[in-house]
Amino acid sequence: MISIKPFACCRLFCAMNLMSMAALLLVSPHVTARVIDNTSETIGSGNSEDRYQLQNGATLTAIDARTFDIRVRSGPTLTLDRSHVTGDGFDDGVGVSGGTANITASQINGGTNATGLSAGDGPDGTTSSKVTVLDSTITGGRNGGLVNGRSQLNLERSSLAGTNPEGAGLLMSSGNATASSSSITGGKNGVWIAVNPGISAPSTLILDNQSSVIGQNGSAILVDGFNVSTPSANIEVRNKSTLEGSNGTLLEVNGGGSANLLVSNSSLVGNVIVEAGSVGTVQLENAATLTGRLDNLEQLTINSDATWVMVGDGDIARLSMDGGAIKLGER
């Protein structure tokens, strides 16, 4: 153990409840929705506002349209272009379950107790979703976005926000998310990565091209195993992207969770806090800078002109350096 000292179950219930509700909403029929089943339809500004459920290979294209919540399940494709989607109450704005969604220059609002955009596996448990969002704004009364299972969410020049004081900008349970020139903001934590008992694959989060994650009343990123499982998270912060937590924590790992943070060509200010029984690693490369405290870290790697600026005490089990540096900063 390297000890560097340069200076003298409620959560589980909430997370499982949120993900269970989202999964139920994704796959259950909506009694008031217009069902598009294995056919194609295009709507625009002249159409009345409706709820939609797409299923069995259906296609819906919305151009300059306004709709209520949309559900995509079992193979359909949804295209939104310059459109506005609004969910109400417990209704997600757009819920994709085993389908594809391409969203451009649109606004999606989830209900006051729901998520703006959800992407999860299909009802058969094997078909994943792929959602691509360009130049769009997504908000949810609870969480901005949800990705679980083996599904993929891609954000480019877009914003994702959860407005509830206990909500997240993005809730992940396995699944993959990438953000380029985009922002993710949560009322509490920016990104919350939680346990998915049914899938052993890690969650992967990539922030690129000046993307940002902000936790308005907590950490930028929280990884939590709730002491019942070991969620694994691979997190990359690249090319001038940033993390910001109101509590000063960039990455918090609790409850037996495991997280690997890679920082490349970015400057971060804040702490990495790993609870006893959890595992965290940090790798700095390509002139990256991290200024802050590293608490109970399993591995720190500093390569290729990267720098860790120590603020306060550091607790690191293993340290590896190849062209990097460690400097002392102010408390």
mmCIF file of C-alpha atoms in Angstrom:
data_model
loop_
_atom_site.group_PDB
_atom_site.id
_atom_site.type_symbol
_atom_site.label_atom_id
_atom_site.label_comp_id
_atom_site.label_asym_id
_atom_site.label_seq_id
_atom_site.Cartn_x
_atom_site.Cartn_y
_atom_site.Cartn_z
ATOM 1 C CA MET A 1 0.000 0.000 0.000
ATOM 2 C CA ILE A 2 1.343 3.416 -0.971
ATOM 3 C CA SER A 3 0.089 6.035 1.453
ATOM 4 C CA ILE A 4 0.836 9.504 0.119
ATOM 5 C CA LYS A 5 0.439 12.268 2.687
ATOM 6 C CA PRO A 6 2.133 15.446 1.522
ATOM 7 C CA PHE A 7 0.129 17.517 4.036
ATOM 8 C CA ALA A 8 0.342 17.584 8.152
ATOM 9 C CA CYS A 9 -30.368 -0.183 1.322
ATOM 10 C CA CYS A 10 -32.680 2.517 0.515
ATOM 11 C CA ARG A 11 -30.580 3.429 -2.500
ATOM 12 C CA LEU A 12 -30.879 -0.071 -3.933
ATOM 13 C CA PHE A 13 -34.667 -0.009 -3.660
ATOM 14 C CA CYS A 14 -34.830 3.357 -5.418
ATOM 15 C CA ALA A 15 -32.551 2.293 -8.266
ATOM 16 C CA MET A 16 -34.264 -1.039 -8.822
ATOM 17 C CA ASN A 17 -37.655 0.639 -8.613
ATOM 18 C CA LEU A 18 -36.686 3.228 -11.214
ATOM 19 C CA MET A 19 -35.267 0.636 -13.605
ATOM 20 C CA SER A 20 -38.184 -1.743 -13.086
ATOM 21 C CA MET A 21 -40.687 1.012 -13.813
ATOM 22 C CA ALA A 22 -38.762 2.022 -16.920
ATOM 23 C CA ALA A 23 -38.618 -1.565 -18.169
ATOM 24 C CA LEU A 24 -42.332 -2.022 -17.508
ATOM 25 C CA LEU A 25 -43.194 1.168 -19.362
ATOM 26 C CA LEU A 26 -41.014 0.131 -22.285
ATOM 27 C CA VAL A 27 -42.715 -3.221 -22.868
ATOM 28 C CA SER A 28 -46.290 -2.829 -21.601
ATOM 29 C CA PRO A 29 -49.030 -1.664 -23.971
ATOM 30 C CA HIS A 30 -50.236 1.908 -23.743
ATOM 31 C CA VAL A 31 -54.024 1.807 -23.762
ATOM 32 C CA THR A 32 -54.422 5.250 -25.348
ATOM 33 C CA ALA A 33 -51.589 5.011 -27.884
ATOM 34 C CA ARG A 34 -51.914 4.752 -31.619
ATOM 35 C CA VAL A 35 -50.355 1.405 -32.506
ATOM 36 C CA ILE A 36 -48.245 1.152 -35.653
ATOM 37 C CA ASP A 37 -47.663 -2.549 -36.262
ATOM 38 C CA ASN A 38 -45.283 -3.728 -38.989
ATOM 39 C CA THR A 39 -46.059 -0.801 -41.288
ATOM 40 C CA SER A 40 -44.674 2.675 -42.041
ATOM 41 C CA GLU A 41 -46.102 6.111 -41.314
ATOM 42 C CA THR A 42 -44.909 9.697 -41.671
ATOM 43 C CA ILE A 43 -46.315 12.587 -39.639
ATOM 44 C CA GLY A 44 -45.727 16.333 -39.678
ATOM 45 C CA SER A 45 -47.004 19.667 -38.451
ATOM 46 C CA GLY A 46 -50.478 18.997 -39.825
ATOM 47 C CA ASN A 47 -51.048 15.898 -37.693
ATOM 48 C CA SER A 48 -52.831 15.998 -34.334
ATOM 49 C CA GLU A 49 -50.821 15.197 -31.206
ATOM 50 C CA ASP A 50 -51.033 11.482 -30.339
ATOM 51 C CA ARG A 51 -49.282 8.859 -28.294
ATOM 52 C CA TYR A 52 -47.592 6.205 -30.402
ATOM 53 C CA GLN A 53 -46.543 2.601 -29.925
ATOM 54 C CA LEU A 54 -44.358 1.085 -32.633
ATOM 55 C CA GLN A 55 -43.958 -2.674 -32.781
ATOM 56 C CA ASN A 56 -42.890 -5.593 -34.968
ATOM 57 C CA GLY A 57 -40.697 -3.807 -37.477
ATOM 58 C CA ALA A 58 -42.837 -0.682 -37.825
ATOM 59 C CA THR A 59 -41.400 2.669 -38.933
ATOM 60 C CA LEU A 60 -42.482 6.132 -37.796
ATOM 61 C CA THR A 61 -40.943 9.283 -39.270
ATOM 62 C CA ALA A 62 -41.848 12.576 -37.593
ATOM 63 C CA ILE A 63 -40.814 15.793 -39.353
ATOM 64 C CA ASP A 64 -41.629 19.089 -37.656
ATOM 65 C CA ALA A 65 -44.244 17.234 -35.612
ATOM 66 C CA ARG A 66 -45.551 17.436 -32.045
ATOM 67 C CA THR A 67 -46.488 14.223 -30.231
ATOM 68 C CA PHE A 68 -47.078 12.805 -26.815
ATOM 69 C CA ASP A 69 -44.908 9.911 -25.575
ATOM 70 C CA ILE A 70 -43.608 7.336 -28.059
ATOM 71 C CA ARG A 71 -42.735 3.687 -27.384
ATOM 72 C CA VAL A 72 -40.613 1.594 -29.698
ATOM 73 C CA ARG A 73 -40.520 -2.161 -29.086
ATOM 74 C CA SER A 74 -39.481 -5.337 -30.887
ATOM 75 C CA GLY A 75 -37.601 -4.115 -33.943
ATOM 76 C CA PRO A 76 -39.151 -0.810 -35.123
ATOM 77 C CA THR A 77 -37.345 2.336 -36.259
ATOM 78 C CA LEU A 78 -38.247 5.835 -35.068
ATOM 79 C CA THR A 79 -36.980 8.969 -36.808
ATOM 80 C CA LEU A 80 -37.527 12.389 -35.236
ATOM 81 C CA ASP A 81 -36.520 15.496 -37.194
ATOM 82 C CA ARG A 82 -37.240 18.957 -35.763
ATOM 83 C CA SER A 83 -39.964 17.460 -33.611
ATOM 84 C CA HIS A 84 -41.241 17.874 -30.057
ATOM 85 C CA VAL A 85 -42.226 14.905 -27.843
ATOM 86 C CA THR A 86 -43.804 15.298 -24.401
ATOM 87 C CA GLY A 87 -44.484 12.606 -21.804
ATOM 88 C CA ASP A 88 -46.852 13.107 -18.881
ATOM 89 C CA GLY A 89 -46.656 11.890 -15.274
ATOM 90 C CA PHE A 90 -44.905 8.497 -15.316
ATOM 91 C CA ASP A 91 -44.536 8.433 -19.116
ATOM 92 C CA ASP A 92 -41.057 8.626 -20.600
ATOM 93 C CA GLY A 93 -40.807 10.978 -23.559
ATOM 94 C CA VAL A 94 -39.360 8.278 -25.824
ATOM 95 C CA GLY A 95 -38.897 4.674 -24.698
ATOM 96 C CA VAL A 96 -36.974 2.305 -26.977
ATOM 97 C CA SER A 97 -37.042 -1.415 -26.206
ATOM 98 C CA GLY A 98 -35.269 -3.560 -28.775
ATOM 99 C CA GLY A 99 -35.480 -0.952 -31.541
ATOM 100 C CA THR A 100 -33.718 1.932 -33.255
ATOM 101 C CA ALA A 101 -34.232 5.680 -32.863
ATOM 102 C CA ASN A 102 -32.587 8.491 -34.827
ATOM 103 C CA ILE A 103 -33.282 11.903 -33.295
ATOM 104 C CA THR A 104 -32.190 15.184 -34.895
ATOM 105 C CA ALA A 105 -32.824 18.815 -33.890
ATOM 106 C CA SER A 106 -35.667 17.765 -31.604
ATOM 107 C CA GLN A 107 -36.865 18.315 -28.048
ATOM 108 C CA ILE A 108 -37.978 15.457 -25.781
ATOM 109 C CA ASN A 109 -39.519 15.968 -22.357
ATOM 110 C CA GLY A 110 -40.315 13.106 -19.993
ATOM 111 C CA GLY A 111 -43.074 13.278 -17.388
ATOM 112 C CA THR A 112 -42.570 14.698 -13.911
ATOM 113 C CA ASN A 113 -41.857 11.200 -12.515
ATOM 114 C CA ALA A 114 -40.251 9.750 -15.619
ATOM 115 C CA THR A 115 -37.241 9.786 -17.915
ATOM 116 C CA GLY A 116 -36.751 11.831 -21.043
ATOM 117 C CA LEU A 117 -35.270 9.032 -23.168
ATOM 118 C CA SER A 118 -34.950 5.316 -22.321
ATOM 119 C CA ALA A 119 -33.003 2.700 -24.283
ATOM 120 C CA GLY A 120 -33.160 -0.938 -23.221
ATOM 121 C CA ASP A 121 -33.260 -4.496 -24.483
ATOM 122 C CA GLY A 122 -36.385 -5.876 -26.131
ATOM 123 C CA PRO A 123 -39.019 -8.059 -24.457
ATOM 124 C CA ASP A 124 -37.102 -11.202 -25.483
ATOM 125 C CA GLY A 125 -34.096 -10.008 -23.484
ATOM 126 C CA THR A 126 -31.707 -10.511 -26.404
ATOM 127 C CA THR A 127 -32.470 -7.659 -28.825
ATOM 128 C CA SER A 128 -30.675 -4.458 -27.892
ATOM 129 C CA SER A 129 -31.543 -0.878 -28.800
ATOM 130 C CA LYS A 130 -29.495 1.758 -30.593
ATOM 131 C CA VAL A 131 -30.383 5.426 -30.156
ATOM 132 C CA THR A 132 -28.570 8.297 -31.888
ATOM 133 C CA VAL A 133 -29.266 11.891 -30.832
ATOM 134 C CA LEU A 134 -27.979 14.923 -32.766
ATOM 135 C CA ASP A 135 -28.451 18.627 -31.952
ATOM 136 C CA SER A 136 -31.288 17.899 -29.534
ATOM 137 C CA THR A 137 -32.455 18.672 -25.998
ATOM 138 C CA ILE A 138 -33.743 15.932 -23.685
ATOM 139 C CA THR A 139 -35.100 16.421 -20.165
ATOM 140 C CA GLY A 140 -36.881 14.206 -17.665
ATOM 141 C CA GLY A 141 -38.683 14.972 -14.445
ATOM 142 C CA ARG A 142 -36.706 12.140 -12.800
ATOM 143 C CA ASN A 143 -33.739 11.240 -15.022
ATOM 144 C CA GLY A 144 -32.686 12.702 -18.326
ATOM 145 C CA GLY A 145 -31.783 9.358 -19.885
ATOM 146 C CA LEU A 146 -31.700 5.644 -19.077
ATOM 147 C CA VAL A 147 -29.546 2.997 -20.755
ATOM 148 C CA ASN A 148 -29.610 -0.625 -19.658
ATOM 149 C CA GLY A 149 -28.985 -4.127 -20.913
ATOM 150 C CA ARG A 150 -26.813 -4.233 -24.014
ATOM 151 C CA SER A 151 -28.171 -1.059 -25.552
ATOM 152 C CA GLN A 152 -26.305 1.934 -26.969
ATOM 153 C CA LEU A 153 -26.969 5.679 -26.651
ATOM 154 C CA ASN A 154 -24.984 8.153 -28.767
ATOM 155 C CA LEU A 155 -25.221 11.897 -28.092
ATOM 156 C CA GLU A 156 -23.717 14.545 -30.351
ATOM 157 C CA ARG A 157 -24.094 18.284 -29.765
ATOM 158 C CA SER A 158 -26.999 17.532 -27.452
ATOM 159 C CA SER A 159 -28.033 17.993 -23.825
ATOM 160 C CA LEU A 160 -29.450 15.438 -21.398
ATOM 161 C CA ALA A 161 -30.848 16.599 -18.050
ATOM 162 C CA GLY A 162 -32.719 15.130 -15.081
ATOM 163 C CA THR A 163 -34.448 17.910 -13.161
ATOM 164 C CA ASN A 164 -35.520 16.072 -9.986
ATOM 165 C CA PRO A 165 -33.285 16.952 -6.979
ATOM 166 C CA GLU A 166 -32.689 13.199 -6.509
ATOM 167 C CA GLY A 167 -32.396 12.445 -10.220
ATOM 168 C CA ALA A 168 -29.513 11.789 -12.602
ATOM 169 C CA GLY A 169 -28.716 13.200 -15.980
ATOM 170 C CA LEU A 170 -28.106 9.616 -17.112
ATOM 171 C CA LEU A 171 -28.881 6.359 -15.289
ATOM 172 C CA MET A 172 -26.954 3.338 -16.560
ATOM 173 C CA SER A 173 -27.278 -0.341 -15.720
ATOM 174 C CA SER A 174 -24.914 -2.096 -18.101
ATOM 175 C CA GLY A 175 -25.297 -0.580 -21.560
ATOM 176 C CA ASN A 176 -23.095 1.876 -23.411
ATOM 177 C CA ALA A 177 -23.250 5.644 -23.827
ATOM 178 C CA THR A 178 -21.094 8.077 -25.778
ATOM 179 C CA ALA A 179 -21.296 11.868 -25.716
ATOM 180 C CA SER A 180 -19.518 14.198 -28.130
ATOM 181 C CA SER A 181 -19.776 17.977 -27.665
ATOM 182 C CA SER A 182 -22.702 17.290 -25.335
ATOM 183 C CA SER A 183 -23.776 17.912 -21.743
ATOM 184 C CA ILE A 184 -25.250 15.566 -19.119
ATOM 185 C CA THR A 185 -26.689 17.214 -15.994
ATOM 186 C CA GLY A 186 -28.397 15.619 -13.004
ATOM 187 C CA GLY A 187 -30.341 17.193 -10.160
ATOM 188 C CA LYS A 188 -28.218 15.029 -7.831
ATOM 189 C CA ASN A 189 -25.510 12.989 -9.595
ATOM 190 C CA GLY A 190 -24.603 13.653 -13.198
ATOM 191 C CA VAL A 191 -24.331 9.965 -14.149
ATOM 192 C CA TRP A 192 -25.504 7.144 -11.886
ATOM 193 C CA ILE A 193 -24.208 3.665 -12.769
ATOM 194 C CA ALA A 194 -26.104 0.995 -10.842
ATOM 195 C CA VAL A 195 -26.349 -2.772 -10.593
ATOM 196 C CA ASN A 196 -28.000 -4.926 -13.268
ATOM 197 C CA PRO A 197 -28.346 -8.412 -11.728
ATOM 198 C CA GLY A 198 -29.192 -10.020 -15.068
ATOM 199 C CA ILE A 199 -26.170 -8.867 -17.088
ATOM 200 C CA SER A 200 -22.486 -9.228 -16.262
ATOM 201 C CA ALA A 201 -21.253 -6.852 -18.993
ATOM 202 C CA PRO A 202 -19.833 -3.547 -17.737
ATOM 203 C CA SER A 203 -21.330 -0.143 -18.352
ATOM 204 C CA THR A 204 -19.232 1.951 -20.724
ATOM 205 C CA LEU A 205 -19.344 5.756 -20.766
ATOM 206 C CA ILE A 206 -17.241 7.805 -23.206
ATOM 207 C CA LEU A 207 -17.134 11.610 -23.040
ATOM 208 C CA ASP A 208 -15.409 13.288 -25.980
ATOM 209 C CA ASN A 209 -14.904 16.678 -27.637
ATOM 210 C CA GLN A 210 -15.598 19.052 -24.748
ATOM 211 C CA SER A 211 -18.517 17.128 -23.311
ATOM 212 C CA SER A 212 -19.491 17.754 -19.694
ATOM 213 C CA VAL A 213 -21.098 15.857 -16.816
ATOM 214 C CA ILE A 214 -22.474 17.883 -13.898
ATOM 215 C CA GLY A 215 -23.933 16.649 -10.616
ATOM 216 C CA GLN A 216 -25.846 19.614 -9.199
ATOM 217 C CA ASN A 217 -26.266 18.165 -5.705
ATOM 218 C CA GLY A 218 -23.811 15.266 -5.608
ATOM 219 C CA SER A 219 -20.989 13.666 -7.581
ATOM 220 C CA ALA A 220 -20.319 13.964 -11.281
ATOM 221 C CA ILE A 221 -20.380 10.147 -11.596
ATOM 222 C CA LEU A 222 -21.594 7.634 -8.999
ATOM 223 C CA VAL A 223 -20.971 3.879 -9.384
ATOM 224 C CA ASP A 224 -22.919 1.868 -6.803
ATOM 225 C CA GLY A 225 -23.150 -1.892 -6.186
ATOM 226 C CA PHE A 226 -25.482 -1.525 -3.172
ATOM 227 C CA ASN A 227 -23.409 -4.265 -1.465
ATOM 228 C CA VAL A 228 -25.336 -6.943 -3.367
ATOM 229 C CA SER A 229 -23.527 -7.033 -6.702
ATOM 230 C CA THR A 230 -20.463 -5.648 -8.451
ATOM 231 C CA PRO A 231 -21.333 -3.286 -11.281
ATOM 232 C CA SER A 232 -18.289 -2.598 -13.411
ATOM 233 C CA ALA A 233 -17.907 0.707 -15.210
ATOM 234 C CA ASN A 234 -15.382 1.792 -17.822
ATOM 235 C CA ILE A 235 -15.333 5.585 -18.096
ATOM 236 C CA GLU A 236 -13.317 7.650 -20.587
ATOM 237 C CA VAL A 237 -12.976 11.440 -20.463
ATOM 238 C CA ARG A 238 -11.326 12.683 -23.647
ATOM 239 C CA ASN A 239 -10.382 15.857 -25.510
ATOM 240 C CA LYS A 240 -11.155 18.666 -23.081
ATOM 241 C CA SER A 241 -14.240 17.041 -21.605
ATOM 242 C CA THR A 242 -15.058 17.815 -17.963
ATOM 243 C CA LEU A 243 -16.599 16.347 -14.813
ATOM 244 C CA GLU A 244 -18.089 18.504 -12.061
ATOM 245 C CA GLY A 245 -19.775 17.533 -8.791
ATOM 246 C CA SER A 246 -21.214 19.993 -6.294
ATOM 247 C CA ASN A 247 -19.571 17.954 -3.515
ATOM 248 C CA GLY A 248 -16.168 18.225 -5.201
ATOM 249 C CA THR A 249 -16.203 14.563 -6.297
ATOM 250 C CA LEU A 250 -15.537 13.584 -9.897
ATOM 251 C CA LEU A 251 -16.033 9.850 -9.368
ATOM 252 C CA GLU A 252 -17.578 8.106 -6.362
ATOM 253 C CA VAL A 253 -17.527 4.302 -6.101
ATOM 254 C CA ASN A 254 -19.679 2.694 -3.393
ATOM 255 C CA GLY A 255 -21.253 -0.558 -2.303
ATOM 256 C CA GLY A 256 -18.750 -2.985 -3.804
ATOM 257 C CA GLY A 257 -18.751 -1.325 -7.207
ATOM 258 C CA SER A 258 -15.805 -1.234 -9.601
ATOM 259 C CA ALA A 259 -14.812 1.641 -11.890
ATOM 260 C CA ASN A 260 -11.955 2.367 -14.281
ATOM 261 C CA LEU A 261 -11.462 6.038 -15.196
ATOM 262 C CA LEU A 262 -9.326 7.043 -18.193
ATOM 263 C CA VAL A 263 -8.543 10.747 -18.675
ATOM 264 C CA SER A 264 -6.937 11.812 -21.959
ATOM 265 C CA ASN A 265 -6.144 15.367 -23.110
ATOM 266 C CA SER A 266 -8.499 16.801 -20.475
ATOM 267 C CA SER A 267 -8.101 18.782 -17.251
ATOM 268 C CA LEU A 268 -10.199 17.712 -14.266
ATOM 269 C CA VAL A 269 -10.481 19.336 -10.849
ATOM 270 C CA GLY A 270 -12.008 17.272 -8.055
ATOM 271 C CA ASN A 271 -11.654 14.089 -6.042
ATOM 272 C CA VAL A 272 -11.958 10.369 -6.732
ATOM 273 C CA ILE A 273 -13.464 8.663 -3.677
ATOM 274 C CA VAL A 274 -13.599 4.859 -3.453
ATOM 275 C CA GLU A 275 -15.425 3.322 -0.499
ATOM 276 C CA ALA A 276 -13.812 0.404 1.356
ATOM 277 C CA GLY A 277 -14.779 -2.833 -0.394
ATOM 278 C CA SER A 278 -15.099 -1.103 -3.760
ATOM 279 C CA VAL A 279 -12.442 -0.829 -6.477
ATOM 280 C CA GLY A 280 -11.293 2.162 -8.503
ATOM 281 C CA THR A 281 -8.470 2.783 -10.971
ATOM 282 C CA VAL A 282 -7.376 5.979 -12.722
ATOM 283 C CA GLN A 283 -5.228 6.329 -15.840
ATOM 284 C CA LEU A 284 -3.984 9.739 -17.013
ATOM 285 C CA GLU A 285 -2.521 10.128 -20.514
ATOM 286 C CA ASN A 286 -1.913 12.547 -23.389
ATOM 287 C CA ALA A 287 -1.148 15.636 -21.281
ATOM 288 C CA ALA A 288 -4.184 15.142 -19.056
ATOM 289 C CA THR A 289 -4.269 16.837 -15.652
ATOM 290 C CA LEU A 290 -6.165 15.755 -12.557
ATOM 291 C CA THR A 291 -6.069 18.121 -9.588
ATOM 292 C CA GLY A 292 -7.557 16.595 -6.461
ATOM 293 C CA ARG A 293 -7.516 13.879 -3.829
ATOM 294 C CA LEU A 294 -7.426 10.166 -4.697
ATOM 295 C CA ASP A 295 -8.912 8.149 -1.843
ATOM 296 C CA ASN A 296 -8.514 4.338 -1.607
ATOM 297 C CA LEU A 297 -7.471 3.929 -5.236
ATOM 298 C CA GLU A 298 -6.374 0.475 -6.395
ATOM 299 C CA GLN A 299 -4.190 1.701 -9.272
ATOM 300 C CA LEU A 300 -2.964 5.062 -10.574
ATOM 301 C CA THR A 301 -1.221 5.167 -13.964
ATOM 302 C CA ILE A 302 0.329 8.413 -15.245
ATOM 303 C CA ASN A 303 1.653 8.359 -18.823
ATOM 304 C CA SER A 304 2.615 10.610 -21.746
ATOM 305 C CA ASP A 305 3.029 14.067 -20.175
ATOM 306 C CA ALA A 306 0.023 13.685 -17.886
ATOM 307 C CA THR A 307 0.037 15.132 -14.363
ATOM 308 C CA TRP A 308 -1.626 14.397 -11.068
ATOM 309 C CA VAL A 309 -1.687 17.490 -8.848
ATOM 310 C CA MET A 310 -2.114 16.202 -5.282
ATOM 311 C CA VAL A 311 -4.492 18.128 -3.054
ATOM 312 C CA GLY A 312 -4.630 16.730 0.471
ATOM 313 C CA ASP A 313 -3.737 13.131 1.324
ATOM 314 C CA GLY A 314 -3.642 10.342 -1.258
ATOM 315 C CA ASP A 315 -4.223 6.630 -0.671
ATOM 316 C CA ILE A 316 -3.098 4.483 -3.612
ATOM 317 C CA ALA A 317 -2.300 0.761 -3.650
ATOM 318 C CA ARG A 318 -0.209 0.772 -6.853
ATOM 319 C CA LEU A 319 1.433 3.582 -8.813
ATOM 320 C CA SER A 320 2.773 3.326 -12.369
ATOM 321 C CA MET A 321 4.458 6.157 -14.292
ATOM 322 C CA ASP A 322 5.725 6.396 -17.875
ATOM 323 C CA GLY A 323 6.437 9.973 -18.888
ATOM 324 C CA GLY A 324 4.009 11.487 -16.381
ATOM 325 C CA ALA A 325 4.448 13.640 -13.283
ATOM 326 C CA ILE A 326 3.128 14.197 -9.762
ATOM 327 C CA LYS A 327 3.000 17.693 -8.312
ATOM 328 C CA LEU A 328 1.943 19.152 -4.992
ATOM 329 C CA GLY A 329 -0.997 21.504 -5.008
ATOM 330 C CA GLU A 330 -2.720 23.615 -2.395
ATOM 331 C CA ARG A 331 -5.310 22.205 -0.033
#
